Coordinates of C-alpha atoms in Angstrom, one line a residue:
M12 CA 102.8 82.1 79.3
L13 CA 100.3 80.1 77.2
T14 CA 102.8 77.3 76.8
V15 CA 103.4 77.3 80.6
S16 CA 99.7 77.2 81.4
A17 CA 99.0 74.4 78.9
A18 CA 101.9 72.4 80.4
A19 CA 100.5 73.0 83.9
A20 CA 97.0 71.9 82.8
A21 CA 98.5 68.7 81.2
A22 CA 100.4 67.9 84.3
A23 CA 97.3 68.4 86.4
V24 CA 95.7 65.4 84.7
F25 CA 98.3 63.2 86.3
I26 CA 98.0 65.0 89.7
T27 CA 94.2 64.4 89.8
P28 CA 92.3 62.5 87.2
P29 CA 89.6 64.6 85.5
S30 CA 86.1 64.5 87.0
P31 CA 82.8 66.4 86.9
R32 CA 84.2 68.6 89.6
L33 CA 86.6 70.1 87.1
L34 CA 83.8 71.7 85.1
R35 CA 82.3 73.2 88.3
D36 CA 85.6 74.6 89.4
I37 CA 86.3 76.5 86.2
D38 CA 85.1 80.1 86.7
W39 CA 82.9 80.5 83.6
R40 CA 81.7 83.9 84.8
T41 CA 85.3 85.3 84.8
L42 CA 86.0 83.7 81.4
G43 CA 82.8 85.1 79.9
T44 CA 83.5 88.6 81.4
L45 CA 87.1 88.4 80.1
L46 CA 85.9 87.5 76.6
M47 CA 83.6 90.5 76.6
M48 CA 86.4 92.8 77.8
L49 CA 88.9 91.5 75.2
C50 CA 86.4 92.0 72.4
V51 CA 85.2 95.5 73.4
L52 CA 88.8 96.7 74.1
E53 CA 89.9 95.5 70.7
G54 CA 87.1 97.6 69.3
F55 CA 88.5 100.5 71.4
K56 CA 91.9 100.2 69.7
Q57 CA 90.5 99.7 66.3
E58 CA 88.2 102.7 66.5
N59 CA 90.7 105.0 68.3
V60 CA 88.2 105.7 71.1
L61 CA 90.8 107.7 73.1
Y62 CA 91.5 110.0 70.2
P63 CA 90.1 113.1 72.1
L64 CA 92.6 112.4 74.9
V65 CA 95.5 112.1 72.4
R66 CA 94.6 115.4 70.7
L67 CA 95.2 117.2 74.0
S68 CA 98.8 116.1 74.0
L69 CA 99.4 117.9 70.6
K70 CA 99.2 121.3 72.4
T71 CA 102.0 120.4 74.8
K72 CA 105.6 121.4 73.9
N73 CA 107.3 121.2 77.3
M74 CA 109.0 117.8 77.8
V75 CA 108.0 117.6 81.5
K76 CA 104.4 118.4 80.8
L77 CA 104.3 116.1 77.8
S78 CA 105.8 113.2 79.7
L79 CA 103.4 113.7 82.6
F80 CA 100.5 113.8 80.2
Y81 CA 101.5 110.5 78.6
I82 CA 102.3 108.8 81.9
F83 CA 99.1 109.9 83.5
G84 CA 97.2 109.2 80.3
V85 CA 98.2 105.6 80.9
F86 CA 97.6 105.9 84.7
F87 CA 94.0 107.0 84.4
S88 CA 92.9 105.1 81.2
S89 CA 94.3 101.8 82.6
M90 CA 91.6 102.0 85.3
F91 CA 88.9 101.6 82.7
V92 CA 90.5 100.0 79.6
T93 CA 92.9 97.7 81.4
N94 CA 96.7 98.2 81.8
D95 CA 97.7 96.4 78.6
V96 CA 95.4 98.3 76.3
S97 CA 96.5 101.7 77.8
L98 CA 100.1 100.7 77.1
M99 CA 99.2 99.7 73.5
I100 CA 97.8 103.2 73.0
F101 CA 100.3 105.4 74.7
V102 CA 103.7 103.6 74.3
P103 CA 103.7 103.7 70.5
L104 CA 102.6 107.3 70.6
T105 CA 105.4 108.2 73.0
I106 CA 108.0 106.5 70.9
F107 CA 106.7 108.2 67.7
T108 CA 106.6 111.7 69.3
F109 CA 109.9 111.6 71.1
R110 CA 111.7 110.1 68.1
G111 CA 110.2 112.6 65.8
G112 CA 111.2 115.4 68.1
G113 CA 114.8 114.3 68.6
K114 CA 114.3 113.2 72.2
E115 CA 115.0 109.5 72.0
E116 CA 117.2 109.5 75.1
Y117 CA 114.0 110.0 77.1
I118 CA 112.0 107.2 75.5
L119 CA 113.1 104.3 77.7
P120 CA 112.7 106.1 81.1
V121 CA 109.3 107.5 80.1
I122 CA 107.8 104.3 78.8
T123 CA 109.1 102.5 81.9
M124 CA 107.2 105.0 84.0
E125 CA 104.2 104.4 81.7
N126 CA 104.6 100.7 82.5
I127 CA 104.5 101.6 86.3
A128 CA 101.6 103.9 85.7
A129 CA 99.7 101.1 84.0
I130 CA 100.3 98.7 86.9
R131 CA 99.6 101.2 89.7
G132 CA 96.7 103.0 88.0
S133 CA 94.8 99.8 87.0
L134 CA 94.9 98.5 90.6
L135 CA 92.2 101.0 91.6
M136 CA 89.3 99.4 89.7
P137 CA 88.0 95.8 89.9
F138 CA 88.2 95.7 86.1
G139 CA 91.5 97.5 85.7
S140 CA 93.5 94.3 85.3
P141 CA 92.7 90.6 84.7
Q142 CA 93.9 89.5 88.2
N143 CA 91.7 92.2 89.8
L144 CA 88.7 91.0 87.8
F145 CA 89.2 87.4 88.9
L146 CA 89.9 88.2 92.6
F147 CA 87.1 90.7 92.8
S148 CA 84.7 88.2 91.5
R149 CA 85.9 85.3 93.7
F150 CA 86.2 87.2 97.0
G151 CA 82.8 88.8 96.6
I152 CA 84.0 92.3 97.6
K153 CA 81.7 95.3 97.0
A154 CA 83.0 97.7 94.3
D155 CA 83.1 100.7 96.5
R156 CA 84.9 98.9 99.3
F157 CA 87.4 97.6 96.7
I158 CA 88.1 101.1 95.4
L159 CA 88.4 102.5 99.0
H160 CA 91.1 99.9 99.9
M161 CA 93.1 100.4 96.7
L162 CA 92.9 104.2 96.8
P163 CA 95.9 104.8 99.2
L164 CA 98.2 102.7 96.9
C165 CA 96.9 104.4 93.8
A166 CA 97.2 108.0 95.2
G167 CA 100.6 107.3 96.6
S168 CA 101.8 105.9 93.3
A169 CA 100.6 109.0 91.5
V170 CA 102.7 111.3 93.7
L171 CA 105.7 109.1 93.3
L172 CA 105.4 109.1 89.5
V173 CA 105.4 112.9 89.5
I174 CA 108.6 112.9 91.7
F175 CA 110.2 110.3 89.3
V176 CA 109.5 112.6 86.3
L177 CA 110.9 115.6 88.0
V178 CA 114.1 113.7 88.9
L179 CA 114.4 112.6 85.3
Y180 CA 114.2 116.2 84.0
R181 CA 115.9 117.8 87.1
R182 CA 118.5 119.6 85.0
R183 CA 116.2 120.5 82.1
L184 CA 112.8 121.3 83.6
H185 CA 112.0 123.8 80.7
E186 CA 113.2 121.6 77.9
Q187 CA 111.0 121.9 74.8
I188 CA 110.0 119.5 72.0
D189 CA 109.1 120.7 68.5
F190 CA 107.3 118.0 66.4
D191 CA 104.6 118.0 63.8
H192 CA 101.9 115.6 64.9
S193 CA 100.0 115.9 61.6
Q194 CA 101.6 112.7 60.5
L195 CA 99.5 110.8 63.1
D196 CA 96.5 109.0 61.7
L197 CA 94.3 108.8 64.8
Q198 CA 90.8 109.8 63.5
P199 CA 88.1 108.0 65.5
G200 CA 86.2 105.3 63.7
G201 CA 82.4 105.3 63.0
K202 CA 81.6 102.5 65.4
R203 CA 83.1 104.0 68.6
L204 CA 79.6 104.7 70.1
V205 CA 78.8 101.0 69.7
Y206 CA 81.9 99.9 71.6
L207 CA 81.3 102.6 74.3
G208 CA 77.8 101.3 74.8
L209 CA 79.1 97.7 75.1
F210 CA 81.8 98.8 77.5
V211 CA 79.1 100.3 79.8
L212 CA 77.2 97.0 79.6
V213 CA 80.4 95.0 80.6
I214 CA 81.2 97.4 83.5
L215 CA 77.6 97.1 84.8
T216 CA 77.8 93.3 84.5
I217 CA 81.0 93.2 86.6
V218 CA 79.9 95.7 89.3
S219 CA 76.4 94.3 89.7
R220 CA 77.5 90.7 89.8
T221 CA 74.3 89.8 88.0
Q222 CA 73.5 86.1 87.5
L223 CA 72.6 87.0 84.0
W224 CA 76.2 87.6 83.0
W225 CA 75.8 85.0 80.3
A226 CA 73.1 87.1 78.7
A227 CA 75.6 90.0 78.6
V228 CA 78.1 87.8 76.8
I229 CA 75.5 86.8 74.2
I230 CA 74.6 90.5 73.6
V231 CA 78.2 91.6 73.2
V232 CA 79.1 88.8 70.8
A233 CA 75.9 89.3 68.8
V234 CA 76.4 93.1 68.5
I235 CA 80.0 92.8 67.5
A236 CA 79.1 90.1 65.0
A237 CA 76.6 92.5 63.4
A238 CA 78.9 95.5 63.5
D239 CA 82.2 94.0 62.5
R240 CA 82.7 90.3 62.7
R241 CA 86.3 90.6 61.5
L242 CA 87.1 92.0 64.9
F243 CA 86.9 88.5 66.4
L244 CA 90.0 87.5 64.4
K245 CA 92.0 90.3 66.1
V246 CA 91.1 89.5 69.7
D247 CA 94.0 88.3 71.9
Y248 CA 92.6 84.9 72.9
V249 CA 96.0 83.9 74.5
L250 CA 95.0 85.5 77.9
L251 CA 91.6 83.7 77.7
F252 CA 93.1 80.3 77.2
T253 CA 95.8 81.0 79.8
F254 CA 93.0 81.6 82.3
L255 CA 91.3 78.4 81.3
F256 CA 94.4 76.2 81.6
F257 CA 95.3 77.6 85.0
F258 CA 91.8 77.1 86.2
I259 CA 92.2 73.4 85.3
F260 CA 95.6 73.3 87.1
S261 CA 94.3 75.1 90.2
S262 CA 91.3 72.7 90.4
S263 CA 93.5 69.6 90.2
V264 CA 96.0 70.9 92.8
T265 CA 93.1 71.8 95.2
A266 CA 91.6 68.3 94.7
N267 CA 94.9 66.7 95.8
Q268 CA 94.7 66.6 99.5
G269 CA 98.5 66.4 100.1
I270 CA 99.4 69.3 97.9
A271 CA 96.4 71.3 99.1
D272 CA 97.4 70.9 102.8
F273 CA 101.0 71.9 102.0
L274 CA 100.0 75.0 100.1
G275 CA 97.3 75.9 102.6
K276 CA 99.9 76.0 105.5
A277 CA 102.6 77.7 103.4
V278 CA 100.4 80.4 101.9
A279 CA 98.1 81.3 104.8
G280 CA 99.3 84.6 106.4
R281 CA 101.9 85.1 103.7
E282 CA 99.7 85.8 100.8
Y283 CA 101.4 89.1 100.0
W284 CA 104.9 87.6 99.6
W285 CA 103.7 84.5 97.9
A286 CA 101.8 86.6 95.3
I287 CA 104.9 88.7 94.6
G288 CA 107.3 85.7 94.5
L289 CA 105.2 83.3 92.4
S290 CA 104.3 86.1 89.9
Q291 CA 108.0 86.3 89.0
I292 CA 107.8 82.7 87.7
I293 CA 104.3 82.5 86.1
S294 CA 103.1 86.2 86.1
N295 CA 100.5 87.7 88.4
V296 CA 97.4 86.6 86.6
P297 CA 98.2 82.8 86.9
A298 CA 99.6 83.3 90.3
S299 CA 96.3 84.8 91.5
I300 CA 94.4 81.8 90.1
V301 CA 96.8 79.2 91.7
L302 CA 97.0 80.9 95.1
Y303 CA 93.3 81.9 95.5
P304 CA 92.1 78.6 96.9
F305 CA 94.7 78.7 99.7
S306 CA 94.4 82.3 100.6
Q307 CA 93.0 83.5 103.9
S308 CA 93.7 87.2 103.3
N309 CA 91.9 88.7 100.3
A310 CA 93.8 92.0 100.7
G311 CA 97.2 90.3 101.0
L312 CA 96.7 88.4 97.7
I313 CA 95.2 91.4 95.8
Y314 CA 97.9 93.8 97.0
G315 CA 100.7 91.3 96.3
A316 CA 99.4 90.5 92.8
D317 CA 99.1 94.2 92.0
T318 CA 102.6 94.9 93.3
A319 CA 104.3 92.0 91.6
G320 CA 104.5 93.6 88.2
L321 CA 107.1 96.1 89.5
C322 CA 109.7 93.4 90.1
S323 CA 110.4 92.0 86.6
L324 CA 109.0 91.7 83.1
I325 CA 107.5 88.3 83.9
G326 CA 105.7 89.8 86.9
S327 CA 103.0 91.3 84.7
L328 CA 101.8 90.5 81.2
A329 CA 101.5 94.3 80.7
S330 CA 105.3 94.6 81.1
V331 CA 105.8 91.9 78.5
I332 CA 103.6 93.9 76.1
N333 CA 105.6 97.1 76.7
Y334 CA 108.8 95.2 76.0
R335 CA 107.5 93.8 72.8
I336 CA 106.4 97.2 71.5
Y337 CA 109.8 98.7 72.2
V338 CA 111.9 95.9 70.7
R339 CA 109.7 96.0 67.6
E340 CA 110.7 99.6 67.1
Y341 CA 114.3 99.1 68.3
P342 CA 115.5 95.5 67.3
G343 CA 118.4 94.3 69.3
Q344 CA 117.8 96.7 72.2
G345 CA 116.1 94.2 74.5
K346 CA 118.9 94.1 77.1
R347 CA 118.9 97.9 77.3
F348 CA 115.2 97.9 77.9
I349 CA 115.5 95.3 80.7
K350 CA 118.4 97.3 82.3
V351 CA 116.5 100.6 82.4
F352 CA 113.2 98.9 83.3
T353 CA 114.8 97.0 86.2
L354 CA 116.5 100.1 87.6
I355 CA 113.5 102.4 87.6
S356 CA 110.9 99.8 88.4
W357 CA 112.9 98.3 91.3
A358 CA 113.4 101.8 92.7
F359 CA 109.7 102.3 92.7
F360 CA 109.1 98.8 94.1
A361 CA 111.5 99.4 97.0
I362 CA 109.5 102.5 98.0
V363 CA 106.0 100.9 97.8
V364 CA 106.5 97.3 98.9
I365 CA 106.4 97.9 102.7
P366 CA 103.4 100.3 102.6
G367 CA 101.7 97.7 100.5
L368 CA 102.5 95.0 103.1
L369 CA 101.2 97.2 106.0
L370 CA 98.0 98.0 104.1
S371 CA 97.4 94.3 103.3
A372 CA 96.5 93.9 107.0
W373 CA 93.4 96.0 106.3
E374 CA 91.0 93.3 105.2
M375 CA 88.5 94.1 102.5

């Protein structure tokens, strides 16, 4: 994705020569907020901030209850720590537990449903996913109104996930798992309160839309530099530069009158389908950046971008992360992952796509 975005930015130079407008068009607030989120959430992973939540799973022996716990652990945590971070926490734990308990046949279906949970849970909050963060900022929607509009999709998805789990275990609803979790090294780190405090600052910065966002960036960077400067080496800057390159591409396309006129006519009124379709080529985050200038329906674009991840691995970067975690544990099983992922995710997509389209008429 970084390669695609860099190529798009390079091509943009030939579409429209660089000008001072380019610097104005780049959404520095979103980039600054994203940098803060990436740094703080890396701290969350390093300090095992969600350790208390993980400890609760150790008391569950029933496979249905354990699967629901992991799936909804992703579902609810993704609302606050973003969908990719929630998958990085719960997918390895799921693989480790199921493999250790001799239940490997359930790993792929369950982590696929965790992937769906990450996509559908994170859509509730303005900061649950990178595309939500960007579109929430650009459209100027109030936080409470954003949550109200996303609530039907989120609640409906939660009910569907429960049904999918019950279908998976329909013949073995009382199946047990016996596994010693003492092998897990998940003790919380000593700096977790620091990162929790910084996380609160980031959320307040996003929700309040303060013009002093740059001060929050300075505070976050300074505190982390004092607490653990080595953390900066572990931050995933790929997403940050992907945003930057697609901002450059979007600015250049918008500045070209011919292209802008074409996309304006093509996208207007079809934002939902354009977001879903384009996301299968360049993923939902870049698609949101490219389509935003030509969108007349903020709900259509947001609903489409948040639904796109159910269609394919490319549709959401969170799905790619899930895939990479699995093939690292099971080399050579990539095709099997894609087969199971496509079957379950498409079944979910087929159920929610039309309700999403109907709700997209409800403007935020």
